[in-house]
CSV table of C-alpha atoms in Angstrom, one decimal:
chain,number,residue,atom,x,y,z
L,2,MET,CA,132.0,57.5,91.9
L,3,GLN,CA,129.3,59.6,91.9
L,4,ASN,CA,128.7,61.3,88.2
L,5,CYS,CA,125.5,63.8,88.7
L,6,ILE,CA,124.2,66.8,87.5
L,7,ILE,CA,121.7,68.4,90.2
L,8,ALA,CA,119.8,71.3,88.1
L,9,SER,CA,118.1,74.1,89.7
L,10,THR,CA,115.3,73.7,86.8
L,11,SER,CA,114.8,72.2,83.6
L,12,THR,CA,114.2,75.3,81.3
L,13,ILE,CA,115.1,78.9,81.0
L,14,HIS,CA,113.5,81.8,80.7
L,15,GLY,CA,113.6,82.0,76.6
L,16,SER,CA,114.9,77.9,75.4
L,17,GLY,CA,112.9,74.9,75.4
L,18,PRO,CA,113.6,72.4,78.0
L,19,LEU,CA,116.7,70.8,79.1
L,20,GLU,CA,118.3,72.6,76.1
L,21,TYR,CA,121.2,74.9,78.1
L,22,LEU,CA,122.0,71.5,79.5
L,23,PHE,CA,122.2,69.4,76.5
L,24,GLU,CA,126.0,70.1,76.3
L,25,ALA,CA,126.5,68.9,79.5
L,26,LEU,CA,124.3,65.9,79.3
L,27,ILE,CA,126.1,64.7,75.7
L,28,GLU,CA,128.8,64.6,78.1
L,29,LEU,CA,127.5,63.0,81.4
L,30,TYR,CA,125.5,60.4,79.8
L,31,THR,CA,128.1,59.5,77.3
L,32,ASP,CA,128.4,55.7,77.2
L,33,THR,CA,124.3,55.8,78.3
L,34,ASN,CA,121.9,55.0,75.2
L,35,GLU,CA,118.8,54.7,77.1
L,36,ILE,CA,118.0,56.6,80.1
L,37,LEU,CA,115.7,55.0,83.1
L,38,PHE,CA,113.5,58.2,83.4
L,39,ILE,CA,111.9,58.8,86.9
L,40,PRO,CA,108.7,60.4,87.0
L,41,TYR,CA,106.7,60.4,89.7
L,42,ALA,CA,106.3,64.3,90.5
L,43,ARG,CA,104.5,64.8,87.3
L,44,PRO,CA,104.5,68.7,87.0
L,45,GLY,CA,100.8,70.4,86.3
L,46,GLY,CA,99.2,67.1,87.3
L,47,ILE,CA,100.3,65.4,84.5
L,48,SER,CA,100.2,61.8,84.0
L,49,LEU,CA,103.5,59.4,84.4
L,50,ASP,CA,103.0,58.5,80.8
L,51,GLU,CA,102.4,61.6,79.4
L,52,TYR,CA,105.6,62.6,81.0
L,53,THR,CA,107.5,60.1,80.3
L,54,ILE,CA,106.5,60.6,76.4
L,55,GLY,CA,107.8,64.5,76.3
L,56,VAL,CA,110.8,63.9,78.4
L,57,ASN,CA,111.7,61.1,75.5
L,58,ASN,CA,110.7,63.8,72.7
L,59,ILE,CA,112.9,66.2,74.4
L,60,PHE,CA,116.2,63.3,74.6
L,61,LYS,CA,115.6,62.3,70.8
L,62,LYS,CA,117.4,64.9,70.1
L,63,ILE,CA,120.8,63.8,71.9
L,64,ASN,CA,119.9,60.8,70.2
L,65,LYS,CA,118.4,59.2,73.5
L,66,ARG,CA,116.5,57.1,74.6
L,67,VAL,CA,113.6,57.0,77.8
L,68,LEU,CA,112.2,54.4,79.5
L,69,GLY,CA,110.0,54.9,81.9
L,70,ILE,CA,110.0,53.6,85.5
L,71,HIS,CA,106.1,53.0,86.4
L,72,MET,CA,107.0,50.4,82.4
L,73,PHE,CA,108.6,48.3,84.8
L,74,SER,CA,106.6,45.5,86.7
L,75,ASP,CA,109.7,44.8,88.8
L,76,ILE,CA,112.2,47.9,90.0
L,77,THR,CA,114.8,45.5,90.8
L,78,GLU,CA,114.6,44.9,87.2
L,79,ALA,CA,114.4,48.8,85.8
L,80,PHE,CA,117.6,49.1,87.6
L,81,LYS,CA,118.8,46.5,86.7
L,82,ASN,CA,121.8,47.2,83.8
L,83,THR,CA,120.7,50.6,84.1
L,84,GLN,CA,123.0,53.0,82.2
L,85,GLY,CA,121.9,56.2,83.6
L,86,ILE,CA,118.5,57.6,85.5
L,87,PHE,CA,116.9,61.7,85.1
L,88,THR,CA,114.6,62.1,87.8
L,89,GLY,CA,112.2,65.0,86.4
L,90,GLY,CA,110.8,68.3,88.5
L,91,GLY,CA,107.3,68.6,89.3
L,92,ASN,CA,106.1,68.4,92.9
L,93,THR,CA,108.4,67.1,95.4
L,94,PHE,CA,106.1,65.6,98.0
L,95,LEU,CA,104.4,63.5,95.2
L,96,LEU,CA,107.6,62.8,93.9
L,97,VAL,CA,109.5,61.4,97.9
L,98,ASP,CA,105.8,59.8,98.6
L,99,GLN,CA,106.4,57.6,95.4
L,100,LEU,CA,109.9,56.6,95.9
L,101,TYR,CA,109.0,55.5,99.2
L,102,ARG,CA,105.5,53.8,98.3
L,103,ASN,CA,107.4,52.4,95.0
L,104,LYS,CA,110.5,51.1,97.3
L,105,VAL,CA,112.9,53.3,94.5
L,106,LEU,CA,114.4,55.1,97.5
L,107,GLN,CA,116.9,52.8,97.9
L,108,PRO,CA,117.8,51.0,94.9
L,109,LEU,CA,118.5,55.0,92.9
L,110,LYS,CA,120.8,55.3,96.1
L,111,ASN,CA,122.5,52.2,95.3
L,112,ALA,CA,122.9,53.1,91.5
L,113,ILE,CA,124.0,56.5,91.9
L,114,GLU,CA,126.5,55.7,94.8
L,115,LEU,CA,128.0,52.9,92.1
L,116,GLY,CA,128.4,56.0,89.7
L,117,THR,CA,125.3,55.4,87.2
L,118,PRO,CA,125.1,59.0,85.3
L,119,TYR,CA,122.3,60.2,87.0
L,120,LEU,CA,120.4,64.1,86.2
L,121,GLY,CA,117.5,65.9,88.5
L,122,THR,CA,116.0,68.9,87.6
L,123,SER,CA,114.0,70.7,90.3
L,124,ALA,CA,111.9,68.2,92.1
L,125,GLY,CA,114.9,64.8,90.7
L,126,SER,CA,117.5,67.6,92.6
L,127,ASN,CA,115.7,68.2,95.8
L,128,ILE,CA,115.7,64.7,96.8
L,129,CYS,CA,120.0,64.1,96.0
L,130,GLY,CA,119.9,66.3,99.3
L,131,LEU,CA,119.8,64.9,102.5
L,132,THR,CA,116.3,66.1,103.1
L,133,MET,CA,113.5,67.2,100.7
L,134,GLN,CA,112.2,70.2,103.5
L,135,THR,CA,113.2,73.3,101.9
L,136,THR,CA,111.1,72.6,98.6
L,137,ASN,CA,109.0,75.2,97.6
L,138,ASP,CA,106.5,73.0,96.6
L,139,MET,CA,103.1,72.6,98.7
L,140,PRO,CA,102.6,69.2,100.5
L,141,ILE,CA,99.6,68.1,98.7
L,142,VAL,CA,100.4,64.3,100.0
L,143,GLN,CA,102.0,63.2,102.6
L,144,PRO,CA,104.8,61.3,102.3
L,145,PRO,CA,105.8,58.6,105.6
L,146,SER,CA,109.4,60.8,105.5
L,147,TYR,CA,111.1,64.5,104.4
L,148,LYS,CA,114.5,62.5,104.3
L,149,THR,CA,116.3,62.1,100.6
L,150,LEU,CA,118.6,60.6,98.8
L,151,GLY,CA,121.8,62.2,100.5
L,152,ILE,CA,123.9,62.8,98.0
L,153,MET,CA,125.3,65.7,99.2
L,154,PRO,CA,126.4,66.4,102.9
L,155,PHE,CA,123.3,69.9,102.2
L,156,ASN,CA,120.1,70.5,101.2
L,157,ILE,CA,119.2,72.6,97.5
L,158,ASN,CA,116.5,75.7,97.6
L,159,ALA,CA,116.1,74.8,93.5
L,160,HIS,CA,114.5,77.4,91.6
L,161,TYR,CA,116.4,80.1,94.6
L,162,LEU,CA,114.5,83.6,94.3
L,163,ASP,CA,116.4,86.5,95.4
L,164,PRO,CA,114.1,89.4,97.2
L,165,ASP,CA,112.5,91.6,94.9
L,166,PRO,CA,113.6,95.2,96.4
L,167,ASN,CA,110.0,96.5,94.9
L,168,SER,CA,107.7,93.8,96.0
L,169,THR,CA,104.7,94.8,98.3
L,170,HIS,CA,104.3,91.6,98.6
L,171,LYS,CA,103.9,91.0,102.8
L,172,GLY,CA,104.4,86.9,102.1
L,173,GLU,CA,107.9,85.7,103.1
L,174,THR,CA,110.5,85.7,101.3
L,175,ARG,CA,112.7,82.7,100.3
L,176,GLU,CA,115.8,84.1,102.4
L,177,THR,CA,113.3,84.0,105.5
L,178,ARG,CA,111.8,81.1,104.3
L,179,ILE,CA,115.2,78.9,104.5
L,180,LYS,CA,116.0,81.4,108.2
L,181,GLU,CA,112.6,79.2,109.3
L,182,PHE,CA,114.3,75.8,108.6
L,183,HIS,CA,117.6,77.1,110.0
L,184,THR,CA,115.8,77.5,113.3
L,185,ILE,CA,115.4,73.4,113.4
L,186,ASN,CA,117.8,72.4,111.5
L,187,PRO,CA,121.7,72.4,110.9
L,188,GLN,CA,122.3,71.7,107.7
L,189,PRO,CA,123.4,74.1,105.1
L,190,VAL,CA,121.5,75.3,102.0
L,191,VAL,CA,122.6,76.0,98.8
L,192,GLY,CA,120.0,78.6,96.8
L,193,LEU,CA,120.3,77.4,93.4
L,194,ARG,CA,119.0,80.0,90.9
L,195,GLU,CA,117.6,78.7,87.3
L,196,GLY,CA,120.4,78.1,85.2
L,197,SER,CA,122.8,76.4,87.9
L,198,TRP,CA,123.9,73.4,88.0
L,199,LEU,CA,125.6,71.2,90.3
L,200,ARG,CA,128.1,69.0,88.7
L,201,ILE,CA,129.0,66.4,91.3
L,202,HIS,CA,132.0,63.9,89.7
L,203,GLN,CA,133.9,61.5,92.2
L,204,ASP,CA,133.9,63.4,95.4
L,205,ASP,CA,134.0,67.0,94.2
L,206,ILE,CA,130.2,69.5,93.9
L,207,ILE,CA,131.6,71.8,91.1
L,208,LEU,CA,128.8,75.2,90.3
L,209,LYS,CA,128.4,75.6,87.0
L,210,GLY,CA,126.5,77.6,84.9
L,211,THR,CA,126.7,81.9,84.6
L,212,LEU,CA,125.2,82.7,88.0
L,213,SER,CA,126.2,82.7,91.7
L,214,ALA,CA,124.5,80.3,94.2
L,215,ARG,CA,123.5,81.7,97.8
L,216,ILE,CA,124.7,79.3,100.5
L,217,PHE,CA,123.1,79.4,103.9
L,218,GLU,CA,124.5,77.9,107.0
L,219,GLN,CA,123.3,78.0,110.1
L,220,ASN,CA,123.8,80.9,112.6
L,221,LYS,CA,126.0,82.0,109.6
L,222,ASN,CA,124.4,85.5,107.1
L,223,PRO,CA,124.4,83.8,103.7
L,224,TYR,CA,127.2,84.5,100.8
L,225,GLU,CA,127.4,84.0,97.5
L,226,ILE,CA,130.1,81.1,95.8
L,227,VAL,CA,130.9,82.2,91.6
L,228,SER,CA,130.4,79.8,89.2
L,229,GLY,CA,132.7,76.8,89.2
L,230,SER,CA,133.1,77.0,93.2
L,231,SER,CA,134.1,74.2,95.2
L,232,LEU,CA,131.5,72.6,97.3
L,233,SER,CA,132.1,69.8,98.5
L,234,GLN,CA,133.9,70.7,101.7
L,235,LEU,CA,129.9,72.1,102.7
L,236,ASN,CA,128.8,70.7,105.2
V,12,MET,CA,78.4,79.4,116.6
V,13,GLN,CA,81.4,80.1,114.7
V,14,ASN,CA,82.5,83.9,115.4
V,15,CYS,CA,86.1,84.6,113.2
V,16,ILE,CA,88.3,86.5,111.0
V,17,ILE,CA,90.3,84.2,108.4
V,18,ALA,CA,92.5,87.2,107.1
V,19,SER,CA,95.4,86.4,104.5
V,20,THR,CA,98.1,87.9,105.9
V,21,SER,CA,98.6,90.1,109.0
V,22,THR,CA,100.0,93.3,107.6
V,23,ILE,CA,99.3,95.6,104.4
V,24,HIS,CA,101.9,97.1,102.2
V,25,GLY,CA,101.9,100.6,103.9
V,26,SER,CA,100.5,100.1,106.5
V,27,GLY,CA,101.4,98.4,110.6
V,28,PRO,CA,100.6,95.0,111.9
V,29,LEU,CA,96.6,94.4,111.3
V,30,GLU,CA,95.9,98.1,111.3
V,31,TYR,CA,93.9,97.5,108.2
V,32,LEU,CA,92.1,95.4,110.2
V,33,PHE,CA,91.6,97.2,113.3
V,34,GLU,CA,87.8,98.5,113.1
V,35,ALA,CA,86.9,94.7,112.1
V,36,LEU,CA,89.0,93.7,115.3
V,37,ILE,CA,87.2,96.0,117.5
V,38,GLU,CA,83.8,94.6,116.4
V,39,LEU,CA,85.3,90.9,116.5
V,40,TYR,CA,86.5,91.7,120.2
V,41,THR,CA,84.1,93.6,122.0
V,42,ASP,CA,83.2,91.7,124.7
V,43,THR,CA,86.7,90.3,124.9
V,44,ASN,CA,89.4,92.3,126.9
V,45,GLU,CA,91.8,89.3,126.9
V,46,ILE,CA,93.0,87.5,124.1
V,47,LEU,CA,94.4,83.7,124.4
V,48,PHE,CA,97.4,83.9,121.9
V,49,ILE,CA,99.0,80.8,120.0
V,50,PRO,CA,102.5,81.9,118.7
V,51,TYR,CA,103.5,78.5,117.6
V,52,ALA,CA,104.7,79.4,114.5
V,53,ARG,CA,107.4,81.9,115.0
V,54,PRO,CA,108.0,84.2,111.8
V,55,GLY,CA,111.3,83.8,110.9
V,56,GLY,CA,111.9,81.0,114.0
V,57,ILE,CA,111.2,84.3,116.7
V,58,SER,CA,110.9,82.7,120.1
V,59,LEU,CA,107.5,82.6,121.5
V,60,ASP,CA,107.8,84.5,123.6
V,61,GLU,CA,109.3,87.6,121.8
V,62,TYR,CA,106.2,86.8,119.2
V,63,THR,CA,103.6,87.3,122.4
V,64,ILE,CA,105.2,90.6,123.4
V,65,GLY,CA,105.0,91.8,120.2
V,66,VAL,CA,101.5,91.3,118.8
V,67,ASN,CA,101.0,92.2,123.0
V,68,ASN,CA,101.8,95.9,122.0
V,69,ILE,CA,100.2,95.8,118.8
V,70,PHE,CA,97.2,95.0,120.6
V,71,LYS,CA,97.5,97.0,123.0
V,72,LYS,CA,96.3,100.1,120.4
V,73,ILE,CA,92.8,98.4,120.5
V,74,ASN,CA,92.8,97.9,125.0
V,75,LYS,CA,93.6,94.5,124.3
V,76,ARG,CA,95.2,92.3,127.1
V,77,VAL,CA,97.7,89.8,125.4
V,78,LEU,CA,98.5,85.9,126.8
V,79,GLY,CA,100.2,83.8,125.2
V,80,ILE,CA,99.6,79.8,125.3
V,81,HIS,CA,103.2,79.0,125.8
V,82,MET,CA,102.3,80.9,129.4
V,83,PHE,CA,99.7,78.3,131.1
V,84,SER,CA,101.3,75.2,132.5
V,85,ASP,CA,97.7,73.5,131.5
V,86,ILE,CA,96.1,73.2,128.0
V,87,THR,CA,92.5,73.0,129.5
V,88,GLU,CA,93.0,76.0,131.8
V,89,ALA,CA,94.5,78.1,128.8
V,90,PHE,CA,91.1,78.1,127.2
V,91,LYS,CA,88.5,78.5,130.2
V,92,ASN,CA,87.0,80.9,130.3
V,93,THR,CA,88.9,82.6,127.3
V,94,GLN,CA,87.0,85.4,125.4
V,95,GLY,CA,89.0,85.5,122.5
V,96,ILE,CA,91.7,83.7,120.4
V,97,PHE,CA,94.1,84.6,118.2
V,98,THR,CA,96.3,82.8,115.8
V,99,GLY,CA,99.1,84.5,114.2
V,100,GLY,CA,101.4,83.4,111.1
V,101,GLY,CA,105.1,81.8,110.6
V,102,ASN,CA,105.5,78.5,109.8
V,103,THR,CA,102.1,76.6,108.9
V,104,PHE,CA,104.1,73.2,109.8
V,105,LEU,CA,105.8,74.0,112.7
V,106,LEU,CA,102.4,75.3,113.8
V,107,VAL,CA,100.4,72.6,113.1
V,108,ASP,CA,103.2,70.4,114.7
V,109,GLN,CA,102.7,72.3,117.9
V,110,LEU,CA,99.2,72.0,117.7
V,111,TYR,CA,99.4,68.4,117.7
V,112,ARG,CA,102.0,68.3,120.1
V,113,ASN,CA,100.4,70.1,122.8
V,114,LYS,CA,97.5,68.9,122.3
V,115,VAL,CA,95.8,72.4,121.4
V,116,LEU,CA,93.8,71.5,118.2
V,117,GLN,CA,90.7,69.9,119.6
V,118,PRO,CA,90.1,72.4,122.3
V,119,LEU,CA,90.3,75.2,120.3
V,120,LYS,CA,88.5,73.7,117.6
V,121,ASN,CA,86.1,73.7,120.7
V,122,ALA,CA,86.5,76.8,122.4
V,123,ILE,CA,85.7,78.3,118.3
V,124,GLU,CA,82.5,75.9,117.5
V,125,LEU,CA,81.6,77.7,120.9
V,126,GLY,CA,81.5,80.8,119.5
V,127,THR,CA,84.6,82.4,120.8
V,128,PRO,CA,85.9,85.0,118.9
V,129,TYR,CA,88.5,83.8,116.7
V,130,LEU,CA,91.4,85.8,114.4
V,131,GLY,CA,93.9,83.9,112.6
V,132,THR,CA,96.2,85.5,110.0
V,133,SER,CA,98.7,83.3,107.5
V,134,ALA,CA,99.5,80.0,108.2
V,135,GLY,CA,96.8,81.1,111.6
V,136,SER,CA,94.0,81.3,108.9
V,137,ASN,CA,95.3,78.0,106.6
V,138,ILE,CA,94.8,75.8,109.9
V,139,CYS,CA,90.8,77.1,109.3
V,140,GLY,CA,90.7,74.6,106.2
V,141,LEU,CA,90.5,71.3,105.7
V,142,THR,CA,93.6,70.6,105.1
V,143,MET,CA,97.0,72.7,105.4
V,144,GLN,CA,98.0,71.1,102.2
V,145,THR,CA,97.3,74.8,100.3
V,146,THR,CA,100.2,76.1,102.7
V,147,ASN,CA,103.0,78.2,100.7
V,148,ASP,CA,105.5,77.5,103.8
V,149,MET,CA,108.7,75.3,103.6
V,150,PRO,CA,108.4,71.5,105.7
V,151,ILE,CA,110.6,72.7,108.1
V,152,VAL,CA,109.4,69.9,110.8
V,153,GLN,CA,106.9,67.2,110.1
V,154,PRO,CA,103.6,67.2,111.5
V,155,PRO,CA,102.2,64.3,112.5
V,156,SER,CA,99.1,64.9,109.8
V,157,TYR,CA,98.2,67.7,107.4
V,158,LYS,CA,94.4,67.6,109.3
V,159,THR,CA,93.3,70.9,110.9
V,160,LEU,CA,90.1,72.4,112.8
V,161,GLY,CA,87.9,72.1,109.4
V,162,ILE,CA,85.5,75.9,110.8
V,163,MET,CA,85.4,76.0,107.1
V,164,PRO,CA,84.6,73.2,104.6
V,165,PHE,CA,87.5,74.3,102.1
V,166,ASN,CA,91.2,75.2,102.3
V,167,ILE,CA,92.5,78.4,101.5
V,168,ASN,CA,95.6,79.6,100.0
V,169,ALA,CA,97.2,83.1,102.2
V,170,HIS,CA,98.6,85.2,100.6
V,171,TYR,CA,97.8,84.4,97.3
V,172,LEU,CA,99.4,85.9,94.3
V,173,ASP,CA,98.6,86.2,90.7
V,174,PRO,CA,101.2,84.9,88.6
V,175,ASP,CA,103.2,87.9,87.1
V,176,PRO,CA,103.2,87.8,82.9
V,177,ASN,CA,106.1,90.2,82.8
V,178,SER,CA,107.9,86.8,84.8
V,179,THR,CA,110.6,85.1,83.4
V,180,HIS,CA,111.4,82.6,86.5
V,181,LYS,CA,109.9,79.1,85.5
V,182,GLY,CA,109.4,78.0,89.2
V,183,GLU,CA,105.3,77.1,89.6
V,184,THR,CA,102.5,80.0,89.7
V,185,ARG,CA,100.4,79.7,92.5
V,186,GLU,CA,98.0,79.0,90.0
V,187,THR,CA,99.9,75.5,89.3
V,188,ARG,CA,100.4,74.7,92.7
V,189,ILE,CA,97.1,75.0,93.0
V,190,LYS,CA,96.0,72.8,89.9
V,191,GLU,CA,98.8,70.0,91.3
V,192,PHE,CA,96.6,70.0,94.8
V,193,HIS,CA,93.5,68.7,92.6
V,194,THR,CA,94.8,66.4,91.3
V,195,ILE,CA,94.9,64.4,94.6
V,196,ASN,CA,92.7,66.1,97.0
V,197,PRO,CA,89.1,67.4,96.2
V,198,GLN,CA,88.5,70.2,98.2
V,199,PRO,CA,88.1,73.5,96.9
V,200,VAL,CA,90.7,76.1,97.9
V,201,VAL,CA,90.3,79.6,98.4
V,202,GLY,CA,93.1,81.9,97.0
V,203,LEU,CA,92.9,84.8,99.6
V,204,ARG,CA,95.0,87.9,98.1
V,205,GLU,CA,96.5,90.0,100.9
V,206,GLY,CA,93.9,92.9,102.8
V,207,SER,CA,91.2,90.0,101.9
V,208,TRP,CA,89.6,88.8,105.0
V,209,LEU,CA,86.9,85.9,105.7
V,210,ARG,CA,84.0,87.1,107.9
V,211,ILE,CA,82.8,83.6,109.6
V,212,HIS,CA,79.6,84.4,111.9
V,213,GLN,CA,77.0,81.7,112.6
V,214,ASP,CA,76.6,79.8,109.7
V,215,ASP,CA,77.7,82.2,106.7
V,216,ILE,CA,81.6,83.4,105.2
V,217,ILE,CA,81.6,86.6,103.9
V,218,LEU,CA,84.3,87.9,102.1
V,219,LYS,CA,85.8,91.1,103.2
V,220,GLY,CA,88.5,93.5,102.1
V,221,THR,CA,88.4,95.7,98.8
V,222,LEU,CA,89.4,92.2,96.8
V,223,SER,CA,88.1,89.9,95.2
V,224,ALA,CA,89.8,86.2,95.7
V,225,ARG,CA,90.1,83.2,93.5
V,226,ILE,CA,88.3,80.4,93.6
V,227,PHE,CA,89.6,76.8,93.0
V,228,GLU,CA,87.3,74.1,92.7
V,229,GLN,CA,88.5,70.5,91.0
V,230,ASN,CA,87.6,69.9,87.7
V,231,LYS,CA,86.6,73.8,87.0
V,232,ASN,CA,88.2,76.7,86.0
V,233,PRO,CA,88.9,78.4,88.4
V,234,TYR,CA,86.7,82.1,88.8
V,235,GLU,CA,87.2,85.3,90.6
V,236,ILE,CA,84.0,86.4,93.3
V,237,VAL,CA,83.7,90.3,94.7
V,238,SER,CA,83.8,91.4,97.3
V,239,GLY,CA,81.0,90.5,100.1
V,240,SER,CA,80.0,87.2,98.2
V,241,SER,CA,79.3,84.8,100.6
V,242,LEU,CA,81.1,81.8,100.2
V,243,SER,CA,78.4,79.3,103.0
V,244,GLN,CA,77.7,77.4,99.9
V,245,LEU,CA,81.5,76.1,98.6
V,246,ASN,CA,82.5,73.1,99.5
């Protein structure tokens, strides 16, 4: 019964925030006038209110209103009758920490499993995997657990970046980091490039956007899948 | 009484592992024949033995022998009479997790405070700050705490990378990530570029190498310091 868009990034080069997704969002949020926004990831450290106001200004363009979850005194109240949900990007450690501390994780999972339209971008997409352990973010706070929603039976790596063949930098490539992840953890990782998203509808998971995605499975060589491919068998 | 080299990276472009540091290492390890090596960070997921053998092959070039800490059945024994210590790079989460689980953190801190010559590279340098929270690595395991050795009264960011003005990538820059860190944590962060190191000798901390370093203090604009500057007043 799930109905989600799991996007690598909110913004692609050369266009405004979420613009490249507007068509897909109009379809996702067909019956949604008001979106419950989860601003906990606070990109660049902006406040919950600033973040919510900015996101409301974006969604105004497709005639949706946005309410921040921090505006409710009661979490159960926030999810009651919600017509659609969006979790924005920022710092994944901060997001997951706040989801645990404010007891939002389980009601959020329930709402998504009941079919409430859900959009995640960047950190808001990372939390849809089994764990947040393939984030690129800095551990600026220590969440009680790295376990996340498990809407998909794998992890994603948002903002996936191919190694630059001309780089002289010796810090680990993204691929090396994911390889290190797989020496300890078994679940597949979907490297989602900026401009790609996963469309989860009922039991299907389809790669969308123009780019291919890079799939990392434990003890296998990484491989590419083209846009339009199904990922529902990946686990 | 400390005597340390805290390096951004083990290897710089165009030269072999640690080669750019050999001269400084010969001075650091003047009275050291045998180095106690901490291989827990396992770069790329290699084994503790593989990592130790590789490091021994490097130190052979400057006439030092290397013993891996995992070769000792007893941690106290490992630190008894140790003449020098090296913690290598890899994944900082894995390193810190193993330091806690194997109860190495406190004996390591004691040995450094007693003046045992210490080299850290990358993850092995991150652990010398107050916390590991300005690492670039993926959280492939969950350590019991992010608190680290506190040999210096600040954190470092190893492999510090300047924003690329031509980049079309929308993932956070290193500077944005550190700014997010400072919305929650007060300690300064030293962005150490590849090829830079900190020379800690008694109570002084000097920036070495040819490059400048970028200093991030909470509620201040970031600024550069040139090689040769003292960091002992930064806290």
